[in-house]
Short mmCIF file of C-alpha atoms and ligand atoms in Angstrom, two decimals:
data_model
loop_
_atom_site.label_atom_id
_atom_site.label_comp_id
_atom_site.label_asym_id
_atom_site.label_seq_id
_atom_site.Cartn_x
_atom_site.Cartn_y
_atom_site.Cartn_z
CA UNK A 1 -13.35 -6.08 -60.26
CA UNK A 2 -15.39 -2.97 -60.27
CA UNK A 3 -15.68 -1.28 -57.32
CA UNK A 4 -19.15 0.32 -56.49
CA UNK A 5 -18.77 4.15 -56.41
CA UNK A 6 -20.54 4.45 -52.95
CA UNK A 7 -18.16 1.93 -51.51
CA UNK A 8 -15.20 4.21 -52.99
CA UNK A 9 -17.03 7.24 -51.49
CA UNK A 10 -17.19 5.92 -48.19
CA UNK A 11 -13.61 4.70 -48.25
CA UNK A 12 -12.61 7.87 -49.18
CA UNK A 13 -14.47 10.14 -46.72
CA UNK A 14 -13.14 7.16 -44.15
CA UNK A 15 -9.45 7.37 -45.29
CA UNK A 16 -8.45 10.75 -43.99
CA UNK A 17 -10.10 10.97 -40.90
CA UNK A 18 -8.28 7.70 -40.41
CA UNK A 19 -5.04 9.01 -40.79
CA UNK A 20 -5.68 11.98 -38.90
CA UNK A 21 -6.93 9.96 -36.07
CA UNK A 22 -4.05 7.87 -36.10
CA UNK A 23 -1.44 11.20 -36.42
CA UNK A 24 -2.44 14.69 -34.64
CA UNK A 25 -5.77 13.87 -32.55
CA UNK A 26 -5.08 13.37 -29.16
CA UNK A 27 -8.15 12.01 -27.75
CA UNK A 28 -9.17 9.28 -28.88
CA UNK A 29 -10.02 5.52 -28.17
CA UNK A 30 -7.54 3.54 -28.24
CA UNK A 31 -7.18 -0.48 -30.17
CA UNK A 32 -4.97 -2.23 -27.74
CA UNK A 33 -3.41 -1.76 -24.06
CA UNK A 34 -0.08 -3.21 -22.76
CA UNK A 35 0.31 -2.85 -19.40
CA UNK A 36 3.62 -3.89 -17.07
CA UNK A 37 3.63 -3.65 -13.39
CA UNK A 38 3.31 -5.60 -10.26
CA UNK A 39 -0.05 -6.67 -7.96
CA UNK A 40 -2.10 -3.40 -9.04
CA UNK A 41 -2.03 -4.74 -12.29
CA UNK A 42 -1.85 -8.16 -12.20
CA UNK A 43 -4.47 -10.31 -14.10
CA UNK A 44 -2.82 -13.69 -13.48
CA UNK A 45 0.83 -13.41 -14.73
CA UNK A 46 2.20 -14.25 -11.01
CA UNK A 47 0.20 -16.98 -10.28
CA UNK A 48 0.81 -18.95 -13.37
CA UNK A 49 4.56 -18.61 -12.34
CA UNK A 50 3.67 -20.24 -9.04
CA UNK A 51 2.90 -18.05 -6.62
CA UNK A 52 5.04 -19.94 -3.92
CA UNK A 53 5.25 -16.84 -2.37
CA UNK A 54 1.47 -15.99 -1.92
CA UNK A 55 -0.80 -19.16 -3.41
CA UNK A 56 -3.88 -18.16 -1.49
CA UNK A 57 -4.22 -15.43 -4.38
CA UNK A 58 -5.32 -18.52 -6.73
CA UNK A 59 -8.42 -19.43 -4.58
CA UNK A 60 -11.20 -17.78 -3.36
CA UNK A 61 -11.95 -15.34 -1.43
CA UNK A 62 -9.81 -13.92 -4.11
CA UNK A 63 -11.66 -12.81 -7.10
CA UNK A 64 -15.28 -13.52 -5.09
CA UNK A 65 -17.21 -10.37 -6.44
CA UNK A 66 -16.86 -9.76 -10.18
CA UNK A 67 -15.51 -12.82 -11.65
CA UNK A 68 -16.72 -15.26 -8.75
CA UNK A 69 -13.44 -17.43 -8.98
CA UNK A 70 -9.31 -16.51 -8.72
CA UNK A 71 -8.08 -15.32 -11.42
CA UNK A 72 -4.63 -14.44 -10.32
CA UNK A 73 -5.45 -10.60 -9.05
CA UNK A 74 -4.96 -9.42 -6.13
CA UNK A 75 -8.06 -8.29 -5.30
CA UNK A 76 -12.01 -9.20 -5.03
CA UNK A 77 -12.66 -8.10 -8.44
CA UNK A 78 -11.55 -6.36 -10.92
CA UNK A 79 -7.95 -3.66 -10.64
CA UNK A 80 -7.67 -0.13 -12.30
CA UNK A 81 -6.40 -1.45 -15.30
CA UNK A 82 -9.40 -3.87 -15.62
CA UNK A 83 -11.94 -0.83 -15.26
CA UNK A 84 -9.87 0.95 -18.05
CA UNK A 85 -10.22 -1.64 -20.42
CA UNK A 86 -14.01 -1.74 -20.08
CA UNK A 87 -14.06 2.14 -20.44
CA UNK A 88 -12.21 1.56 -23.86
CA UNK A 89 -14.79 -0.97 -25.06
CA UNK A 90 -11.54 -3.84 -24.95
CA UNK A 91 -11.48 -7.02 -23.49
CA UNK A 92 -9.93 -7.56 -19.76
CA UNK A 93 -6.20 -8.07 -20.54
CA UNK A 94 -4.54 -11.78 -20.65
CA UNK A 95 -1.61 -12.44 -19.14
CA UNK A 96 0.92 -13.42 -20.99
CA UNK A 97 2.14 -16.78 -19.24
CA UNK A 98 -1.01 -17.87 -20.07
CA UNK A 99 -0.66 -16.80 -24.06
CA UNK A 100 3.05 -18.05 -23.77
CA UNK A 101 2.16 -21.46 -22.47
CA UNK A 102 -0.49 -21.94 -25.15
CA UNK A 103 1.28 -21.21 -27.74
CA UNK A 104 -0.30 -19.86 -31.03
CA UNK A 105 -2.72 -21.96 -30.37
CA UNK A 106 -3.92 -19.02 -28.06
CA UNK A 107 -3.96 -15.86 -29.61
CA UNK A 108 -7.82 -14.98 -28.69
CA UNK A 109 -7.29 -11.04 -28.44
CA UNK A 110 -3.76 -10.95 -27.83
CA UNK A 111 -3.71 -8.08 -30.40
CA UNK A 112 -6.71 -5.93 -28.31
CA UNK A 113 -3.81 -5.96 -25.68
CA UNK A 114 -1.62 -7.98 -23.10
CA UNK A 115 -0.83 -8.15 -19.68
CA UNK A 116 3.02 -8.34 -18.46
CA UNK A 117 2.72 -7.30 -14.86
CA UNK A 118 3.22 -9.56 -11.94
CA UNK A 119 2.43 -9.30 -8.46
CA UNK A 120 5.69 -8.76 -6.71
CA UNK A 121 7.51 -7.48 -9.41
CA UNK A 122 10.06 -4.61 -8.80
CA UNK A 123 11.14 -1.82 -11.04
CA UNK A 124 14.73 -2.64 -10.12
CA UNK A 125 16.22 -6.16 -11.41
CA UNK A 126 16.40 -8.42 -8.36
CA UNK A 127 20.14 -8.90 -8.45
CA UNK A 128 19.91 -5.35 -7.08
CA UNK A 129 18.15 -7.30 -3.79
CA UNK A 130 20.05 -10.36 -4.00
CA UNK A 131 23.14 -8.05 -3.92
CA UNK A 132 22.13 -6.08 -0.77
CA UNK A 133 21.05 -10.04 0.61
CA UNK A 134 17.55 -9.10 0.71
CA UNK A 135 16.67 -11.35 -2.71
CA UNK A 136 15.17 -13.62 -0.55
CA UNK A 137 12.20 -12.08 0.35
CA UNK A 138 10.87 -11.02 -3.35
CA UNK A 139 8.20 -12.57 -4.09
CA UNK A 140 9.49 -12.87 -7.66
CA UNK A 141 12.02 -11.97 -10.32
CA UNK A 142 9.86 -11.05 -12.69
CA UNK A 143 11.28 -7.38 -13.15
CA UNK A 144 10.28 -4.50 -15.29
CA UNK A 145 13.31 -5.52 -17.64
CA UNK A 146 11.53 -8.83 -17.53
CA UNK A 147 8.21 -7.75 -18.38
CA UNK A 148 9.98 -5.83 -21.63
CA UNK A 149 11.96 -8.81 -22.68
CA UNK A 150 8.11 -10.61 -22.66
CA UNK A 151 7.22 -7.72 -24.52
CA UNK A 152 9.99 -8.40 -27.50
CA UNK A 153 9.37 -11.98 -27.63
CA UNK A 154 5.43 -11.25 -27.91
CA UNK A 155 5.87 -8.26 -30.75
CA UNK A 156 6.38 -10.85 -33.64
CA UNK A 157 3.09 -12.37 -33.20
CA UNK A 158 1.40 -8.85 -32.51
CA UNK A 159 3.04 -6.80 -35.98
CA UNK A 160 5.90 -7.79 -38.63
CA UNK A 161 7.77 -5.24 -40.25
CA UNK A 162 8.49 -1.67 -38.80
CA UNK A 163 5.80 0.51 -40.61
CA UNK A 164 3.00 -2.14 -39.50
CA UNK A 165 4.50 -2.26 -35.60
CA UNK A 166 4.78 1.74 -35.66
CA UNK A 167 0.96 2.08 -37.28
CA UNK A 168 -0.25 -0.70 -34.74
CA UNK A 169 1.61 0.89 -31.37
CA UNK A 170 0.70 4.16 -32.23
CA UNK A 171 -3.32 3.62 -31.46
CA UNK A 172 -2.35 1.11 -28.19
CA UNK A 173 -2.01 2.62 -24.72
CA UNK A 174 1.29 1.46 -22.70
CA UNK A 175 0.76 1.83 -18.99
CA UNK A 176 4.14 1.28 -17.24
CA UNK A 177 3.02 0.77 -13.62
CA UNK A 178 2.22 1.21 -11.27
CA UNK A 179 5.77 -0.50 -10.27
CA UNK A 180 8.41 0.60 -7.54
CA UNK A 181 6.32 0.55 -4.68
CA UNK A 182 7.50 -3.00 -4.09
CA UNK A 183 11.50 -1.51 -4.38
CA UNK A 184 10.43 0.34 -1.46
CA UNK A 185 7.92 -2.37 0.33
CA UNK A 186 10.36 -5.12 0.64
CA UNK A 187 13.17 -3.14 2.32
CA UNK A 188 10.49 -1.29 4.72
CA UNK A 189 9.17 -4.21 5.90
CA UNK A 190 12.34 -5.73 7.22
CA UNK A 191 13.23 -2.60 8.78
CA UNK A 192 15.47 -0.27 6.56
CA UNK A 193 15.75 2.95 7.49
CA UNK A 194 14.11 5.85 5.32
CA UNK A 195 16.79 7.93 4.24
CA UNK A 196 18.32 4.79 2.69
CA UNK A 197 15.11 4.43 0.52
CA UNK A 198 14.71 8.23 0.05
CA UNK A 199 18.69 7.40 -1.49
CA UNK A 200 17.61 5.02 -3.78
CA UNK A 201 14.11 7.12 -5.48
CA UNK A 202 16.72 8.18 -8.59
CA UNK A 203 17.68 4.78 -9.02
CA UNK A 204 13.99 3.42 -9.24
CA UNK A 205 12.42 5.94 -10.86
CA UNK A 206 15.15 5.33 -13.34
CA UNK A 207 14.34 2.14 -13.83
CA UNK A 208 10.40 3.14 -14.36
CA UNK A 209 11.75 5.70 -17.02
CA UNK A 210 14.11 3.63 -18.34
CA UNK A 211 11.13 0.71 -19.46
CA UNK A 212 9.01 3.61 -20.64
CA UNK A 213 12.06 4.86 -23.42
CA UNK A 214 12.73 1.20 -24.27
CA UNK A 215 9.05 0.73 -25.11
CA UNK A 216 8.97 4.48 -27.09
CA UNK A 217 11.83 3.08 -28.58
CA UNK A 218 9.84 -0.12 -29.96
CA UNK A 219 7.20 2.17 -31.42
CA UNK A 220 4.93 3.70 -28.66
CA UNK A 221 3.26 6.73 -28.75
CA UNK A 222 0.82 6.91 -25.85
CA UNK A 223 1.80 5.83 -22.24
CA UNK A 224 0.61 6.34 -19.36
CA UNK A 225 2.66 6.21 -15.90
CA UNK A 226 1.10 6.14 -12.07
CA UNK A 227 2.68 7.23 -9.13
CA UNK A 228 2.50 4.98 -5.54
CA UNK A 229 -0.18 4.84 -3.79
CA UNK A 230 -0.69 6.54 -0.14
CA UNK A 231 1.32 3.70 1.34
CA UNK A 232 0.64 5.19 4.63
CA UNK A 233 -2.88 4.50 4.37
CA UNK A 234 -2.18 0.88 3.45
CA UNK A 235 -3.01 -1.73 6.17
CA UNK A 236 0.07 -3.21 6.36
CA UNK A 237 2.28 -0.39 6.65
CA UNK A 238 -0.25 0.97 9.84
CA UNK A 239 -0.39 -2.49 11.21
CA UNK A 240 3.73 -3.18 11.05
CA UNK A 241 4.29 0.57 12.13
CA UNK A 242 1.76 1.65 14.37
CA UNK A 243 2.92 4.20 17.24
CA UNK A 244 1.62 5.34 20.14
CA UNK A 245 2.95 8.47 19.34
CA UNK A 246 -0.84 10.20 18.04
CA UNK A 247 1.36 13.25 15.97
CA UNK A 248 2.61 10.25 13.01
CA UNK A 249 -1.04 10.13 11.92
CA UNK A 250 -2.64 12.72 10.17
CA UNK A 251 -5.85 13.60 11.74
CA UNK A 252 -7.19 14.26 8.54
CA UNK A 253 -7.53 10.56 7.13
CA UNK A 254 -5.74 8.34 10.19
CA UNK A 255 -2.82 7.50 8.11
CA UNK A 256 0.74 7.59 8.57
CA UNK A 257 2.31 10.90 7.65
CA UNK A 258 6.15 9.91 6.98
CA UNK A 259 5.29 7.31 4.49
CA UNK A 260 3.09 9.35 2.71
CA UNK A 261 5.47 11.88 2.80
CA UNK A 262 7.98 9.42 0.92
CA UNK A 263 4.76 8.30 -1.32
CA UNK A 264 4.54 11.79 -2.39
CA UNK A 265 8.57 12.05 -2.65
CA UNK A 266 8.86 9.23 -5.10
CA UNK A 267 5.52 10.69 -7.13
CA UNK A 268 7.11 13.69 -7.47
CA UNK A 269 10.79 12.93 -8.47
CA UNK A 270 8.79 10.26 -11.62
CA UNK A 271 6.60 13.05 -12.62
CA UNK A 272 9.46 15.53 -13.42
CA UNK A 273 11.52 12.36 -14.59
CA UNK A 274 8.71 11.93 -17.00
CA UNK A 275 8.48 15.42 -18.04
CA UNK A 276 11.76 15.56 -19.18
CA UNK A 277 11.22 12.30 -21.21
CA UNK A 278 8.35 13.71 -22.86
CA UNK A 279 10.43 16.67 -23.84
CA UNK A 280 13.03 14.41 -25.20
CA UNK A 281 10.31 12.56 -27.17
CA UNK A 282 7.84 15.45 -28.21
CA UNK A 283 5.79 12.99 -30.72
CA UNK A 284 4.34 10.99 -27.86
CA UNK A 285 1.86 11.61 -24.95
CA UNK A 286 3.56 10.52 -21.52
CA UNK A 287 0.81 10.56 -19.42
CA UNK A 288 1.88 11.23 -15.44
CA UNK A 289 -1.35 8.98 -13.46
CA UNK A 290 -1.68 10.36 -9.87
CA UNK A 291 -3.16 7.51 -8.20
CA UNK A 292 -2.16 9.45 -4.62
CA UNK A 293 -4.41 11.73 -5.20
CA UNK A 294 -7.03 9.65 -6.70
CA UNK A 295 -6.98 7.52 -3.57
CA UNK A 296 -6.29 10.28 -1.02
CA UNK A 297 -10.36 11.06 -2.12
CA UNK A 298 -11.35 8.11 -0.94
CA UNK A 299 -9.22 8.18 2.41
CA UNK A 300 -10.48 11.55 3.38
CA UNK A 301 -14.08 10.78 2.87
CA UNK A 302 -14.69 7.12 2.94
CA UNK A 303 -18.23 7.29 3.32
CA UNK A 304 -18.59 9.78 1.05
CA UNK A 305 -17.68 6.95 -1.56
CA UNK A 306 -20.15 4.25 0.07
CA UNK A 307 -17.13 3.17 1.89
CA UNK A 308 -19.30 2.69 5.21
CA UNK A 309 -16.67 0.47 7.32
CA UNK A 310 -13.82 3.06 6.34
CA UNK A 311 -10.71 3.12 4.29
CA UNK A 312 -7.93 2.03 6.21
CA UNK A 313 -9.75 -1.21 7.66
CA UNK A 314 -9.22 -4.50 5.64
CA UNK A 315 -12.11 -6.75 4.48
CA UNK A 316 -10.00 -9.70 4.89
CA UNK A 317 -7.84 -10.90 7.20
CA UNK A 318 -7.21 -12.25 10.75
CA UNK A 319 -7.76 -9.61 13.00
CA UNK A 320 -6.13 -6.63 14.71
CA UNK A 321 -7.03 -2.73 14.60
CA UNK A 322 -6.62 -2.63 10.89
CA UNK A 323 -7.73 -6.32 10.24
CA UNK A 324 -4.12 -7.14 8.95
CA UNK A 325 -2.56 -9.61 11.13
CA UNK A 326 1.05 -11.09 9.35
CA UNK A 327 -0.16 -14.39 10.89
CA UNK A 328 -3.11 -14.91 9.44
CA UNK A 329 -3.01 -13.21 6.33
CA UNK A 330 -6.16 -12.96 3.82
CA UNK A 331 -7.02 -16.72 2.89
CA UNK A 332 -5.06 -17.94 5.19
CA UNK A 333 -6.13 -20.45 8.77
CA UNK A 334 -7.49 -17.58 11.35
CA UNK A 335 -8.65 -14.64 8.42
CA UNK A 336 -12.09 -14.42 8.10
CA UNK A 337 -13.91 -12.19 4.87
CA UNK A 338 -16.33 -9.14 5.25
CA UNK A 339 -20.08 -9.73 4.15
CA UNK A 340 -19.92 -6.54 1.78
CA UNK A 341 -16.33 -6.24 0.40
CA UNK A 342 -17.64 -2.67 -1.54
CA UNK A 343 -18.01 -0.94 2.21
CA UNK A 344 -14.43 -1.34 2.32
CA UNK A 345 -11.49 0.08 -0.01
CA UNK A 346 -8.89 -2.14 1.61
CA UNK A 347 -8.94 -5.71 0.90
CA UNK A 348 -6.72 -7.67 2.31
CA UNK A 349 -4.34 -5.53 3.58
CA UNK A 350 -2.11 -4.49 0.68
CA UNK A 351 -4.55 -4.59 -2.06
CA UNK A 352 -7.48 -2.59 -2.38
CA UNK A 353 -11.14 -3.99 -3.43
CA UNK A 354 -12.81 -3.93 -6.51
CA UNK A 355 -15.01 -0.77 -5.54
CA UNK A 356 -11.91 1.33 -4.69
CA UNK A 357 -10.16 0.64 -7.78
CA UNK A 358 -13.42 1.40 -9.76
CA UNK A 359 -13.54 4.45 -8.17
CA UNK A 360 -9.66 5.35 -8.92
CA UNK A 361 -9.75 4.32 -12.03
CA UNK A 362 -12.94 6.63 -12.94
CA UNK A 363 -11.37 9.08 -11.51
CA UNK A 364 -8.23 8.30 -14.28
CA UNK A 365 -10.46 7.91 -17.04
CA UNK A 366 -12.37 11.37 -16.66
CA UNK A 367 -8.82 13.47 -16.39
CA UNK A 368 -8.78 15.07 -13.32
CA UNK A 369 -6.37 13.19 -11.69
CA UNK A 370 -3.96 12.61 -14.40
CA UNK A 371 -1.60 15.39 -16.49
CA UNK A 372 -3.29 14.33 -20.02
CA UNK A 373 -6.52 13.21 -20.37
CA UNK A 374 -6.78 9.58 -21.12
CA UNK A 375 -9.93 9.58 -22.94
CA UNK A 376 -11.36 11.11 -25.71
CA UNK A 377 -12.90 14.82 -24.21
CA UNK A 378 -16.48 13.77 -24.55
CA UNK A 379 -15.56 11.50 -22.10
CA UNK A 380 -16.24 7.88 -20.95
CA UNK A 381 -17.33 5.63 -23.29
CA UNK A 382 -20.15 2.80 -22.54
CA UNK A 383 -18.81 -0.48 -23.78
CA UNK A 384 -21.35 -1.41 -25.83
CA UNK A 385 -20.75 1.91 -28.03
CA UNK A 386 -17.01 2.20 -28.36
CA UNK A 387 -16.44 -0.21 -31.04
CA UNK A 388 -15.06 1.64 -33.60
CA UNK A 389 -15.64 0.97 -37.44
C1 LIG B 1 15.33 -15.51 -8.30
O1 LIG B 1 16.70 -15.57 -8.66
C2 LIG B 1 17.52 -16.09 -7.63
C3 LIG B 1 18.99 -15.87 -7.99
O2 LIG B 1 19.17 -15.99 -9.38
C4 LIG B 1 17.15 -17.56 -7.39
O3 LIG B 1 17.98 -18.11 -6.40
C5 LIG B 1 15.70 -17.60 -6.95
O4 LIG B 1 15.27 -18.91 -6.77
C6 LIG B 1 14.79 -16.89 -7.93
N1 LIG B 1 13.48 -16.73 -7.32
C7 LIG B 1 12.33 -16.98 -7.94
C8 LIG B 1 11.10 -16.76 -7.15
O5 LIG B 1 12.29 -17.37 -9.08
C1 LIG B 2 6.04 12.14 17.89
O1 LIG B 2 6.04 12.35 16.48
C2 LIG B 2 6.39 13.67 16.09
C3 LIG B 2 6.15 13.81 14.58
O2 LIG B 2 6.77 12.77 13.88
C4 LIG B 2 7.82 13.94 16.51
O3 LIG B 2 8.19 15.26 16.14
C5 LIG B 2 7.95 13.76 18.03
O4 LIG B 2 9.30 13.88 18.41
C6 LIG B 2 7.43 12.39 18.44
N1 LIG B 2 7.37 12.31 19.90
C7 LIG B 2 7.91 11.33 20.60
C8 LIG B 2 7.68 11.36 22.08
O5 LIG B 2 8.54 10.40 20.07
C1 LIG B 3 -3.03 -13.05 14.52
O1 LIG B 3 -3.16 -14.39 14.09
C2 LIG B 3 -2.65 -15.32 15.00
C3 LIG B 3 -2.73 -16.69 14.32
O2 LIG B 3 -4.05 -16.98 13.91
C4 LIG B 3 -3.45 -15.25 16.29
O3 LIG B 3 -2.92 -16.16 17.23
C5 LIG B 3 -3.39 -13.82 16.85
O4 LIG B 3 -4.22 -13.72 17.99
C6 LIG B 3 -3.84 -12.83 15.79
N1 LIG B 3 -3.63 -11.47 16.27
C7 LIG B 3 -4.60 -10.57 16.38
C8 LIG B 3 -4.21 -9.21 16.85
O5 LIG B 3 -5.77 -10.83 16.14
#
């Protein structure tokens, strides 16, 4: 067959800038996202396992503003990792219980990128709970090491031999995390004592860095890793330790200064953690995501964001100063829901809304508040346009 010389022309003048795209540039789009983690993340993983632990995440008011039905995610809408897909012009991310329970008969854009998180999910195996006798409060088992062994039995169906995995990986984005703020949640909220958690940081940032060399190991180039949160913003952790005692709060946002203290303790130990691993690894981009900071924004100036009823206040639940009340939890008998769930940043107590993850997640996508820029430098990309040829 003869090829027409201004289709060779254009494959050649395509060709290189392909390869260099797919080699030395940094910036760039990328083809597919994998993401592990636990309810930050989660687009349905935990509540096609169940959910025994939290069910009312399948109906609504979970899910009420973007999609206008439950979709598994802990939220209103849509979570950071939702926002970043749209910024890269891909398709929200499936879970992957729902591609494993379909079979090949469901491979719909499993290779634009798939979700392994699960809302619960530690970074530490649970036998490291069950050992201490606090298994029985995890909300699942689905570990990071879980997630990963997903991630192996998936990779067959996603790229075949080595050269075609490494080309594939190389233009995906891995974020590992957020995770390990549930290693710490589940022993806070039955009362351990701080130092013991501040004892066990190593061991879960290990774990976080751990998945992260496993998954460079299987071919990936570009990851990107978040810190915690400002726990001591979050609902529940003001609601189950509130003090009397005015000098725990800091003035500046109303939050609890110890456990954003130990936020910024665990954020700190992952991000030298991780630069280490990047030195060990100097062909990939390990990308450190400071979603403390990104959030702290929002807590110091709610309104500032169009957060009009405040950052610290949940939209749902059943009453109290913070609207977190363990007895009547979000979608649970005795909760009621906000009218406008975008004046608020908190949710439901743990989780924050739709607008406050939009409004982290921008702040990811345009650099500032992460140590490589995540998007190409001419910055954020309107869906319709990012297809690339
Ligand atoms: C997690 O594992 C433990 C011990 O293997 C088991 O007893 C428990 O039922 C499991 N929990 C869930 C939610 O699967
Ligand atoms: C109140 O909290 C501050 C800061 O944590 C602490 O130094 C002080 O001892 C506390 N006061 C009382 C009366 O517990
Ligand atoms: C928390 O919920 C329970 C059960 O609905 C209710 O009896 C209690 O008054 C609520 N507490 C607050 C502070 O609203």
């Amino acid at each position: 067959m003869k090829i027409p010389l201004s289709l060779l022309l254009i494959l050649w003048s395509f060709a290189p800038w392909g390869t260099l795209a797919s080699s030395a540039a940094p910036h760039r789009p990328y083809d597919s996202i994998f993401n592990f983690g636990d309810s930050l993340s989660d687009t349905g993983n935990f509540l096609r396992s169940g959910a025994l632990a939290f069910p009312v995440i399948g109906k609504l008011p979970y899910g009420e503003t973007f999609f206008r039905r439950a979709t598994g995610r802990c939220s209103d809408g849509r979570l950071i990792v939702d926002f970043i897909a749209e910024a890269f012009g891909l398709p929200h991310l499936r879970p992957y219980l729902e591609i494993a329970a379909h079979g090949s008969r469901s491979l719909r854009d499993v290779r634009r990128g798939v979700n392994f998180a699960v809302s619960g999910a530690t970074a530490l195996d649970s036998d490291f709970f069950y050992n201490r006798q606090i298994g029985k409060i995890l909300w699942t088992n689905d570990s990071l090491s879980v997630q990963l062994g997903w991630f192996k039995q998936l990779k067959p169906l996603l790229c075949s031999s080595k050269a075609e995995c490494d080309a594939y990986f190389k233009k995906s984005l891995f974020l590992v995390g957020e995770i390990g703020g549930n290693d710490y949640n589940y022993p806070f909220f039955i009362g351990a004592p701080m130092e013991d958690l501040r004892a066990a940081v190593p061991l879960i940032v290990g774990a976080i860095v751990g998945a992260a060399t496993t998954l460079i190991e299987e071919g990936a180039v570009e990851l990107m890793v978040p810190g915690n949160l400002p726990i001591g913003c979050s609902a529940v952790y003001l609601t189950l330790f509130q003090t009397p005692n005015s000098s725990e709060y800091d003035p500046r946002d109303g939050c609890l200064k110890k456990y954003n203290t130990f936020a910024k303790y665990h954020n700190e130990y992952l991000k030298k953690a991780l630069q280490l691993l990047q030195q060990k690894y100097p062909h990939t981009r390990i990308t450190y995501a400071d979603y403390y900071g990104a959030a702290m924004r929002i807590f110091r100036a709610p309104r500032h964001y169009g957060f009009s009823k405040g950052a610290l206040r949940a939209c749902c639940g059943g009453g109290g100063p913070y609207n977190f009340n363990n007895s009547a939890r979000c979608g649970h008998i005795g909760s009621t829901v906000c009218k406008d769930p975008s004046a608020f940043a908190n949710w439901d107590g743990i989780h924050l809304t739709d607008a406050a993850y939009g409004h982290i997640a921008r702040r990811l996508i345009t650099g500032r508040y992460t140590s490589t820029p995540l998007l190409p430098s001419h910055g954020v990309h309107n869906p319709d346009t990012t297809r690339k040829g």
